[in-house]
Short mmCIF file of C-alpha atoms and ligand atoms in Angstrom, two decimals:
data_model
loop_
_atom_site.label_atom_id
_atom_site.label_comp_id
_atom_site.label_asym_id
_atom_site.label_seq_id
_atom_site.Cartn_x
_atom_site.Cartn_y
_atom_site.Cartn_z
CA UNK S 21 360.67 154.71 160.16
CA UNK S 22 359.17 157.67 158.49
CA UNK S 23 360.96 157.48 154.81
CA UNK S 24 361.16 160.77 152.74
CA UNK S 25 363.35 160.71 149.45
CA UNK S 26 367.34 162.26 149.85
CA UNK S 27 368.98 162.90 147.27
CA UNK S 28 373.01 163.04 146.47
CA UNK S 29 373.51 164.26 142.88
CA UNK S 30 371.40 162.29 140.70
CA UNK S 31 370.89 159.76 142.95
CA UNK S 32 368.18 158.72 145.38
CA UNK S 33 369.46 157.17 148.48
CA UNK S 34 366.36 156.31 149.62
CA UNK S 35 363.37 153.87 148.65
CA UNK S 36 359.92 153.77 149.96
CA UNK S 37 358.77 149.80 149.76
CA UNK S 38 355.15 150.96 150.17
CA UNK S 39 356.14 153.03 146.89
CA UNK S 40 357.70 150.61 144.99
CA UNK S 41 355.48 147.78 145.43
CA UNK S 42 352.21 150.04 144.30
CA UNK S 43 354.89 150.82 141.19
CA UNK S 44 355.28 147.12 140.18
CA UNK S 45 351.42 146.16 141.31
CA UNK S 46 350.60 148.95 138.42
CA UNK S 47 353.12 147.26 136.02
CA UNK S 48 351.51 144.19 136.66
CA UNK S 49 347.60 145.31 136.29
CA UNK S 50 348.77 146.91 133.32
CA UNK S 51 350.21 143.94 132.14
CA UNK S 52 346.88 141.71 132.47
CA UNK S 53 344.64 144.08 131.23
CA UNK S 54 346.14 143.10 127.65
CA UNK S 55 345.67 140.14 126.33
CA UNK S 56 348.08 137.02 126.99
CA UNK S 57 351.02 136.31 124.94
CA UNK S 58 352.00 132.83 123.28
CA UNK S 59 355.72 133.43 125.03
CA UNK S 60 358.04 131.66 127.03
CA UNK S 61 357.62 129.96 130.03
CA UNK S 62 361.29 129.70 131.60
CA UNK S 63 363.03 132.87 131.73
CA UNK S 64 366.08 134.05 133.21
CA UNK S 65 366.31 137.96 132.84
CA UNK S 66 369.76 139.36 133.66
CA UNK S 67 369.40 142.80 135.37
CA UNK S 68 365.93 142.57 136.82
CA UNK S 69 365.30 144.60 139.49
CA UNK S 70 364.41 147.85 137.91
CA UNK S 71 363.70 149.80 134.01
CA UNK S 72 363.50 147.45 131.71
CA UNK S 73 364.70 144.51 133.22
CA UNK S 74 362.28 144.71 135.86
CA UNK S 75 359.09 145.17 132.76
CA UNK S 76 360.58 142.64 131.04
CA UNK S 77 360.45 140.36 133.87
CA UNK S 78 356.66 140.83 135.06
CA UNK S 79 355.78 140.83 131.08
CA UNK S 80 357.02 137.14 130.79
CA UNK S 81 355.74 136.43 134.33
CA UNK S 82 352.22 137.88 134.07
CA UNK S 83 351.53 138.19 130.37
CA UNK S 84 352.79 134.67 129.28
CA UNK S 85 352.59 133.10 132.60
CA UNK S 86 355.95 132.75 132.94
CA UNK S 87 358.06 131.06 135.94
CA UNK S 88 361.56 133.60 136.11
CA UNK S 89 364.44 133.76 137.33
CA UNK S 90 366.17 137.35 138.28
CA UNK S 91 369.61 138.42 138.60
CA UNK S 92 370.24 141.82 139.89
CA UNK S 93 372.53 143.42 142.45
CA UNK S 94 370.68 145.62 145.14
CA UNK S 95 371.19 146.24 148.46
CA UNK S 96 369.12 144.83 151.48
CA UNK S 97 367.86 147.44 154.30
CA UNK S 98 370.52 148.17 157.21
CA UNK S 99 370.17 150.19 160.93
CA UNK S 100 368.40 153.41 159.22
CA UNK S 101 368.91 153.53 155.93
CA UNK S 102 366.42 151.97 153.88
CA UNK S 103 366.44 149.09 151.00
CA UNK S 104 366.84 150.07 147.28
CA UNK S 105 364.33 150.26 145.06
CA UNK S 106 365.31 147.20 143.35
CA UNK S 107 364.76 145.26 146.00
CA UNK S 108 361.83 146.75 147.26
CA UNK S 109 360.92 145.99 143.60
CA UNK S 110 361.78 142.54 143.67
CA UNK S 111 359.91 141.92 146.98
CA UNK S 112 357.07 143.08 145.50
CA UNK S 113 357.07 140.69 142.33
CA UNK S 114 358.26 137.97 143.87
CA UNK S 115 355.28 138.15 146.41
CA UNK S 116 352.40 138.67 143.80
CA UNK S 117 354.32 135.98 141.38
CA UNK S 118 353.67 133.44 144.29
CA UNK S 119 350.25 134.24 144.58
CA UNK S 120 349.62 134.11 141.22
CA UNK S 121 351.29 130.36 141.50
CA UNK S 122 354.23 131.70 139.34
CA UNK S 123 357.54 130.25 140.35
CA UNK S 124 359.96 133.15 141.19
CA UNK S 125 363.48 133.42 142.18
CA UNK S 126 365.93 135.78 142.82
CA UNK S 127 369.88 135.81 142.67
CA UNK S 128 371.25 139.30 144.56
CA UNK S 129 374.95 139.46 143.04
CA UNK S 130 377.57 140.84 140.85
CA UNK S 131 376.09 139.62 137.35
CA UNK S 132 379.45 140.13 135.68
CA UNK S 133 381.32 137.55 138.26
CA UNK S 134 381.68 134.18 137.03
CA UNK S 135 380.04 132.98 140.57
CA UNK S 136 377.26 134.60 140.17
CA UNK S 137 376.74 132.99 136.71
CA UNK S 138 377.66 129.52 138.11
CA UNK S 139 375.49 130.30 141.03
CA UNK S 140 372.34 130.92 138.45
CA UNK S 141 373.38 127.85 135.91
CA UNK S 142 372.90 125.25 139.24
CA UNK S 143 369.37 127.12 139.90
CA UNK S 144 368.08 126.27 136.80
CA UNK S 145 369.38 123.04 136.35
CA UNK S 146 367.61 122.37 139.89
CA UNK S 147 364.64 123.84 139.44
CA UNK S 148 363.45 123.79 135.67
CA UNK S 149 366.64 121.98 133.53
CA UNK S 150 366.42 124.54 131.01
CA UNK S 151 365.86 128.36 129.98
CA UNK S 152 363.72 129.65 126.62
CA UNK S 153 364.47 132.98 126.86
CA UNK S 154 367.50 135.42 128.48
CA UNK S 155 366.86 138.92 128.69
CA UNK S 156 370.15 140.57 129.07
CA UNK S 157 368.96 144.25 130.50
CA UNK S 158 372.28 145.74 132.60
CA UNK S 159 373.30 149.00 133.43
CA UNK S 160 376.02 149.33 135.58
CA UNK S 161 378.81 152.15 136.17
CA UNK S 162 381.46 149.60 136.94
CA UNK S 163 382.74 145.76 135.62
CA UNK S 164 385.41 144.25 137.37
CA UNK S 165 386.60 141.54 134.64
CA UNK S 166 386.11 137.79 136.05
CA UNK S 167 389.19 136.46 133.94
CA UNK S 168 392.06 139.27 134.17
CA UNK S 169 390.28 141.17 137.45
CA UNK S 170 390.62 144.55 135.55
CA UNK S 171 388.03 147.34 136.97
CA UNK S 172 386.75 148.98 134.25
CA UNK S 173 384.44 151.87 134.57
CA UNK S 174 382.01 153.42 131.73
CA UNK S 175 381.59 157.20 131.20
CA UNK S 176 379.09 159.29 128.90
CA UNK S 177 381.29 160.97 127.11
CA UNK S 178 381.42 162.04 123.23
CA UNK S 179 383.99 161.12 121.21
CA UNK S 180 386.67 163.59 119.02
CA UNK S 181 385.63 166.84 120.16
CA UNK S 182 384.04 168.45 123.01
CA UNK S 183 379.91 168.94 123.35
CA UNK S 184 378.11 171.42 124.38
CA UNK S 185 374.39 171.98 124.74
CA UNK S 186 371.63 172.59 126.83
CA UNK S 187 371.02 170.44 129.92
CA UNK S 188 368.50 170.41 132.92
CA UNK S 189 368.62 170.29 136.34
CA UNK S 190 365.46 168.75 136.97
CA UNK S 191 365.62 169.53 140.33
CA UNK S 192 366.18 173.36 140.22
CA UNK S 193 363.96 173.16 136.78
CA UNK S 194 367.22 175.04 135.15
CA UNK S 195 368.49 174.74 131.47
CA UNK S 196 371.68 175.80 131.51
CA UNK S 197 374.45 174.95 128.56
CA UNK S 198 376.75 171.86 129.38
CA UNK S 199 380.13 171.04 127.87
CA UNK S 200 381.76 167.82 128.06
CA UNK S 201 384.74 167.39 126.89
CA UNK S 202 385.91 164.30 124.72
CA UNK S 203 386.77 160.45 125.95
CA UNK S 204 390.46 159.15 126.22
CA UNK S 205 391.04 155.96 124.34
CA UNK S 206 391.42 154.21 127.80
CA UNK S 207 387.92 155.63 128.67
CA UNK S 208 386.27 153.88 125.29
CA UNK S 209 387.60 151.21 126.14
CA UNK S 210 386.42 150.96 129.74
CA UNK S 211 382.80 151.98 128.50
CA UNK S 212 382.63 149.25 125.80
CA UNK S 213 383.72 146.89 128.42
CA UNK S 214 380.87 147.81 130.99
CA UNK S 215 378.42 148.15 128.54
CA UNK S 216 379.41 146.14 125.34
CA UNK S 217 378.57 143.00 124.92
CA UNK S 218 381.37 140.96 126.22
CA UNK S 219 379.50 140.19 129.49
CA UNK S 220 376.19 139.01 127.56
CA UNK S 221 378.75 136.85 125.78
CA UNK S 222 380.00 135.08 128.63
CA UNK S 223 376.75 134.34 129.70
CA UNK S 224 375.42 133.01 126.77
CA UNK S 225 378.60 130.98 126.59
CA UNK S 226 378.65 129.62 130.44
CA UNK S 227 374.51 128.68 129.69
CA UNK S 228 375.24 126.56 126.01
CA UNK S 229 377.95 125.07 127.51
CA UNK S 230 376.20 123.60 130.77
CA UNK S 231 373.38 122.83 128.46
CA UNK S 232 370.79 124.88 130.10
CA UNK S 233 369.55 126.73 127.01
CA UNK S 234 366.55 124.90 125.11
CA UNK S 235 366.01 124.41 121.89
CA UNK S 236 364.95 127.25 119.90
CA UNK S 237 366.01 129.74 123.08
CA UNK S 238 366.07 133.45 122.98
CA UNK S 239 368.05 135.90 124.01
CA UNK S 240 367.92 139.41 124.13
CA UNK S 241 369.58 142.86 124.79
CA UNK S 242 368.33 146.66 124.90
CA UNK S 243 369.64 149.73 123.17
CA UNK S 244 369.14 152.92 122.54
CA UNK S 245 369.93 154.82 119.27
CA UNK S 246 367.79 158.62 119.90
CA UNK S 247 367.47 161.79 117.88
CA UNK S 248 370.83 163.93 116.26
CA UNK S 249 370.72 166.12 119.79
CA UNK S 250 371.28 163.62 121.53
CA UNK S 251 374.31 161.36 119.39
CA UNK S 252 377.60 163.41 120.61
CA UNK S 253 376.66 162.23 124.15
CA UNK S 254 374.95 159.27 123.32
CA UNK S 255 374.95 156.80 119.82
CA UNK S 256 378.16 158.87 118.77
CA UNK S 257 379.53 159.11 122.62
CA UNK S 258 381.36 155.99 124.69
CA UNK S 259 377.91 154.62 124.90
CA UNK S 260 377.30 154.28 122.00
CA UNK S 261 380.22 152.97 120.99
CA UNK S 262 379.49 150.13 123.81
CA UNK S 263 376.02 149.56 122.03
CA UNK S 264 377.96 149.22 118.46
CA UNK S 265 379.65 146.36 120.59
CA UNK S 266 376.56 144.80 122.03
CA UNK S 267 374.67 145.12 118.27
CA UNK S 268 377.58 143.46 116.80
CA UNK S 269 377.73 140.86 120.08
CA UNK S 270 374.20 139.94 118.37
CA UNK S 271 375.09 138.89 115.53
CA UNK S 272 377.56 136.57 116.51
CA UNK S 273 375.55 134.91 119.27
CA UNK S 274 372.94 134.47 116.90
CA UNK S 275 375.29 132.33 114.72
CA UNK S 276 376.33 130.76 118.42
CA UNK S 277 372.71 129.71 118.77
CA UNK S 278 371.58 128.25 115.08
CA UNK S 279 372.70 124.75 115.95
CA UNK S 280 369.78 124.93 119.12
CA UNK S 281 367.77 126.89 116.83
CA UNK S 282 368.00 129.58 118.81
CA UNK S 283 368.24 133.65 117.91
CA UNK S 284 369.72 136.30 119.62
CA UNK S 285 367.97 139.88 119.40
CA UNK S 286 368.86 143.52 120.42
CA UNK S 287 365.88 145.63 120.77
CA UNK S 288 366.42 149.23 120.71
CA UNK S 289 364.00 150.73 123.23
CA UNK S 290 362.46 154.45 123.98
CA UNK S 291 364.21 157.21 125.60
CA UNK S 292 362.58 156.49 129.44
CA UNK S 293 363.04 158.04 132.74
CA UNK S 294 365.42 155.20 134.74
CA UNK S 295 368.15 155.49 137.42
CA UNK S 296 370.54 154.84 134.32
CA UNK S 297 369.28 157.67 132.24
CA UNK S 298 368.84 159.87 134.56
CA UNK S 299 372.87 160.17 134.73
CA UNK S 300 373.15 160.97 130.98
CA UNK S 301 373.66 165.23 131.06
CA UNK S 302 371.63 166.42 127.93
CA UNK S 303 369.66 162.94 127.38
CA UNK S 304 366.78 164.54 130.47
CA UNK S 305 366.33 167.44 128.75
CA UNK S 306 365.38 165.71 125.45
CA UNK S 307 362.85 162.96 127.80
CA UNK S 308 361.12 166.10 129.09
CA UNK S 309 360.16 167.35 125.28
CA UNK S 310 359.94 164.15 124.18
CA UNK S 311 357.70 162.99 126.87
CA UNK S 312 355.53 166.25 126.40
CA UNK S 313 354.81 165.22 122.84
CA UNK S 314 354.44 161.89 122.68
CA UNK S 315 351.66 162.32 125.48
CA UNK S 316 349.79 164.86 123.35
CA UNK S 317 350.08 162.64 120.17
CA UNK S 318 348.67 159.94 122.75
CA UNK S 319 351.75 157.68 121.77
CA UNK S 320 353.73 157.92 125.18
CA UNK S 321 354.34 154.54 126.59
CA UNK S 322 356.33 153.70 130.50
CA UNK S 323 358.78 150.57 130.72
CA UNK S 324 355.86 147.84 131.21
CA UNK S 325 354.19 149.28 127.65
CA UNK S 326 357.23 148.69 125.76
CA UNK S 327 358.13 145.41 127.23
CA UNK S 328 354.56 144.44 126.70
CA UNK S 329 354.55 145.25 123.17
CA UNK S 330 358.48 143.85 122.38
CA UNK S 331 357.04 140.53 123.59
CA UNK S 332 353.18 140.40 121.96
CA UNK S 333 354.06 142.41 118.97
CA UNK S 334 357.95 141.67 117.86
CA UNK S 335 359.34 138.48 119.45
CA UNK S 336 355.92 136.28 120.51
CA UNK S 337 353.83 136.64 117.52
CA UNK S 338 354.56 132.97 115.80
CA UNK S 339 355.91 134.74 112.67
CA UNK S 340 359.15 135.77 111.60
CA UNK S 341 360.86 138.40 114.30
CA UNK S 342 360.58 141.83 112.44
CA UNK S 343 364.22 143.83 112.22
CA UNK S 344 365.23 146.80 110.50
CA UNK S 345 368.13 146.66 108.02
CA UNK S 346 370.41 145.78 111.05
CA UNK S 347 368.91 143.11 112.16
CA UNK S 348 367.52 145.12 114.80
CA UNK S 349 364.55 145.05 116.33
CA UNK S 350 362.70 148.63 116.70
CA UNK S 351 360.37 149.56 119.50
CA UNK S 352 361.72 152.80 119.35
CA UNK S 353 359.73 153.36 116.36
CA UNK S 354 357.03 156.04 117.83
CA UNK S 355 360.02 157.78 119.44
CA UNK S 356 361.88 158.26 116.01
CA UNK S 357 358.29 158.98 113.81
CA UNK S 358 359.37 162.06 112.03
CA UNK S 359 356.35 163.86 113.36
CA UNK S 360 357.13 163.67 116.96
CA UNK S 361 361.05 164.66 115.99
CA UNK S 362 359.86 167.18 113.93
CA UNK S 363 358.34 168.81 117.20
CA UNK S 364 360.77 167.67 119.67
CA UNK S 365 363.77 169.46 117.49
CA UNK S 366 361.35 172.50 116.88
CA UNK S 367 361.33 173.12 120.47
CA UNK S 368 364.87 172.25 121.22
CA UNK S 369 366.31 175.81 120.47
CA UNK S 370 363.21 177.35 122.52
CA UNK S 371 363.53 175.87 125.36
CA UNK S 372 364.71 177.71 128.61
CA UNK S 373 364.48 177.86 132.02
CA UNK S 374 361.42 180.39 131.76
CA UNK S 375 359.46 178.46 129.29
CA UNK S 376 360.43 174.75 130.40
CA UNK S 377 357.21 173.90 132.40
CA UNK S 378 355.16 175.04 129.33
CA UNK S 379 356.99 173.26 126.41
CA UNK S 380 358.52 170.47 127.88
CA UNK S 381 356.93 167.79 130.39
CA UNK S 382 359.58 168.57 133.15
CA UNK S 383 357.04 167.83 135.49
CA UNK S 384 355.88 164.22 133.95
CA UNK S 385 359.85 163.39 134.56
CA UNK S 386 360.53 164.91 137.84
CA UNK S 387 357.26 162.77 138.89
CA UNK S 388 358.90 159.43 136.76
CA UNK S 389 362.25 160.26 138.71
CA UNK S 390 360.70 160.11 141.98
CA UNK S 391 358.12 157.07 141.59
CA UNK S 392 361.13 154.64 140.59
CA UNK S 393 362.03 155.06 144.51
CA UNK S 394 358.53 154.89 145.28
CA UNK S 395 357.87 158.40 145.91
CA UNK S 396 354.77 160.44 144.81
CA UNK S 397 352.32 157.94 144.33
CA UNK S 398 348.84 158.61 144.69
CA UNK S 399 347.74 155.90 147.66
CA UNK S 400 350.50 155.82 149.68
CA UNK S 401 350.58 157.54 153.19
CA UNK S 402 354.26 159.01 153.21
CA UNK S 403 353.87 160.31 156.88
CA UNK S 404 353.15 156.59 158.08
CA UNK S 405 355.67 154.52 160.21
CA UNK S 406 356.98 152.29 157.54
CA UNK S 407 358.66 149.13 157.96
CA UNK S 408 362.11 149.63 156.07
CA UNK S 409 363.31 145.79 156.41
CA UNK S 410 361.05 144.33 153.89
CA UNK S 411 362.28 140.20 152.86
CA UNK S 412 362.69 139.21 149.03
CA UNK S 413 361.10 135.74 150.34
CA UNK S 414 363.52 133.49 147.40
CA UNK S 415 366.99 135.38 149.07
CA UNK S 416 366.08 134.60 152.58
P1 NAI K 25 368.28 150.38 135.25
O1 NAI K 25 369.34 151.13 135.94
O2 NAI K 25 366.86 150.69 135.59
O3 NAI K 25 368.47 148.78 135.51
C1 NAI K 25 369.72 148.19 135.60
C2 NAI K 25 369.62 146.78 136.17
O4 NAI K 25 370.92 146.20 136.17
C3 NAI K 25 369.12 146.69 137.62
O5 NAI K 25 368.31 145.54 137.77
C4 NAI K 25 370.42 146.50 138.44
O6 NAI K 25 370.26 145.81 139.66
C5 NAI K 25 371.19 145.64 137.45
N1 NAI K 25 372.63 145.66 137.68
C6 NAI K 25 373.49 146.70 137.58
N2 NAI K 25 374.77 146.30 137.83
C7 NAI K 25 374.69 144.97 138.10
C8 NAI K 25 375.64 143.97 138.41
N3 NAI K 25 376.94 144.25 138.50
N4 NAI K 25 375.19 142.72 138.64
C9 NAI K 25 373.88 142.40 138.56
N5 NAI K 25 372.94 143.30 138.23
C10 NAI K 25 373.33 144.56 138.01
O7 NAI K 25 368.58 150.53 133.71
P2 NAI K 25 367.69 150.56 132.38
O8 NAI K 25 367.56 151.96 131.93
O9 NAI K 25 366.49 149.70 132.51
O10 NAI K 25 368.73 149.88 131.37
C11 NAI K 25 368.68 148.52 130.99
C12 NAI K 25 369.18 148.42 129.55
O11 NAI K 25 368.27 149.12 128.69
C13 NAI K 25 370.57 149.04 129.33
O12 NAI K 25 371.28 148.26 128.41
C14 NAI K 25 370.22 150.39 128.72
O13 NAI K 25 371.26 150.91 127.94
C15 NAI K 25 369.02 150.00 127.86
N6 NAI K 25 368.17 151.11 127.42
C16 NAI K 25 367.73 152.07 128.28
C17 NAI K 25 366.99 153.14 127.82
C18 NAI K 25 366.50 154.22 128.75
O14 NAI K 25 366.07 155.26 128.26
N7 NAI K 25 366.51 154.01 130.02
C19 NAI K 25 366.63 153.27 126.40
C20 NAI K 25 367.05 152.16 125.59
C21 NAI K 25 367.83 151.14 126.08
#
């Protein structure tokens, strides 16, 4: 089939393969044109498929040589409509990890099930015995609980009082003010329980006690903690108040892991264009000025940059892990230089629909937004018949 993106609110319901292969082929060039990392070589990475997880997965693959094992939950092809990107994505790494003679494996499932976690314990106890490092990188709208079957569902919301502020369309290129109003207890709740830590708990839990974590193992989660525009509907919102739970989840797995000599981390990562953040009403807006200043500053880094540089400069070095007063590691550190949010928050008040091309980089994100389905890359012919039904070789 011919494959052209469609859209239904912030969503892409379409991928292009062709796309999203040339997408992780770039992550993975990137990747060894640094130089290698000291790092693990068994890694399970929770959430794999795109963002993060997905960087984080061809950084341990290609940049330590690492054999991996992904969990995500994506949807195969069907009749006409196509794959999605995650899996288009995972097809893709799993077919250059082989020829690179990296072991790679895939697990297509609900993540926060406790068969899915069984399912992934008896692959590595088949294939490898043991893990050294678990990237924990979800995102999900929606948990059911494996223990008391409660559906739980997360919403960006703030917390107390209502917001408003400016917020884009990105595809209409309008700013236009936005007011959300405030979180019910119940809806707190519901977010911490998507996106606290409780899940990474369990699995950290289900791996110690089946014995498939070495000694010394490593585990880690992303955050996000962003400028003062940004808190009310972020790091003082629902999510944020999930993040306090997954910072705090941390702590105690780290204590969880000291008889194995293990650590647990949370890394708190860049503002970046993903299907996740893309959702979040005001957060696009900030990208877009963000993005346009980091790239003139030359400091703007993609997924694969950050994951490369969270592995080779924070966890892999052979020294101590370096945290801030939290215990947190900090990659969001060019983000948050007062320089660039000096600028960023300069502009915030300016910006409009008339001047949003010229201060802002609302064209770098529209272009971000549509490469993560594989659209608008230079080198692919969009007008060519395009085989939709494309195998993950490991889920076959
Ligand atoms: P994403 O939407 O690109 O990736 C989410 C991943 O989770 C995908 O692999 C998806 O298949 C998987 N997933 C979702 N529900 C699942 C389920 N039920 N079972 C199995 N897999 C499931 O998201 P992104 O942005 O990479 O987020 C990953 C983490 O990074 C999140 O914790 C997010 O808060 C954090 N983060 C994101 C930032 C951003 O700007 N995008 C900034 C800082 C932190």
């Amino acid at each position: 089939m011919i494959i052209k993106p469609k859209f239904r609110g912030f969503i892409c319901t379409t991928a292009h393969p062709a796309g999203c292969e040339r997408q992780v082929l770039k992550q993975i060039d990137y990747v060894r044109s640094q130089s290698a990392i000291n790092g693990p070589k068994k890694v399970l990475v929770i959430g794999a498929s795109t963002g993060y997880g997905l960087a984080s997965r061809i950084t341990a693959a290609f940049g330590a040589g690492a054999d991996t094992i992904g969990v995500f939950f994506e949807r195969p092809s069907s009749g006409n409509r196509t794959a999605t990107a995650g899996w288009y994505n995972s097809a893709a790494f799993e077919k250059a990890a082989q020829q690179a003679g990296l072991f790679a494996k895939s697990i297509n499932g609900d993540a926060f099930s406790n068969e899915i976690k069984q399912q992934t314990i008896e692959l590595i106890k088949q294939e490898w015995g043991q893990v050294d490092l678990v990237v924990y990188s979800l995102a999900a709208p929606k948990r059911v609980h494996p223990v008391t079957g409660e559906v739980f569902s997360s919403v960006l919301k703030p917390i107390g009082q209502t917001f408003t502020n400016k917020t884009v369309d990105f595809h209409t290129e309008e700013v236009s003010q936005i007011s959300i109003e405030p979180a019910t207890e119940e809806e707190i709740r519901h977010t911490i329980a998507v996106m606290g830590g409780e899940d990474w708990k369990m699995w950290i839990d289900a791996l110690l006690e089946a014995g498939v974590l070495a000694d010394g193992a490593r585990t880690v989660a992303y955050s996000y903690i962003g400028p003062e525009v940004t808190h009310p509907v972020y790091r003082a919102g629902t999510v944020g108040r999930a993040k306090d739970h997954l910072e705090a989840t941390a702590h105690e797995l780290d204590a969880q892991l000291k008889p194995i000599g293990g650590q647990a981390f949370v890394s708190v990562n860049k503002a970046l264009v993903t299907q996740s953040s893309s959702a979040i009403p005001v957060v696009p807006l900030y990208i877009s000025l963000l993005y346009k200043v980091m790239k003139e500053k030359g400091l703007h880094e993609g997924c694969i940059e950050q994951m490369y540089r969270l592995f080779n400069e924070r966890l892999y070095t052979g020294k101590d892990v370096p945290v801030d007063d939290k215990g947190r590691i900090r990659i969001d550190d060019w983000e948050m230089r007062e320089d660039v949010q000096a600028e960023v928050s300069a502009n915030w008040p300016k910006v409009d629909s008339d001047n949003l091309k010229e201060i802002s980089d609302i064209e770098g994100y529209r272009k971000e937004f549509f490469q993560l389905f594989g659209f608008d890359l230079d080198g692919v012919d969009y007008e060519a018949e395009t085989e939709a039904d494309v195998r993950v070789p490991s889920l076959d």
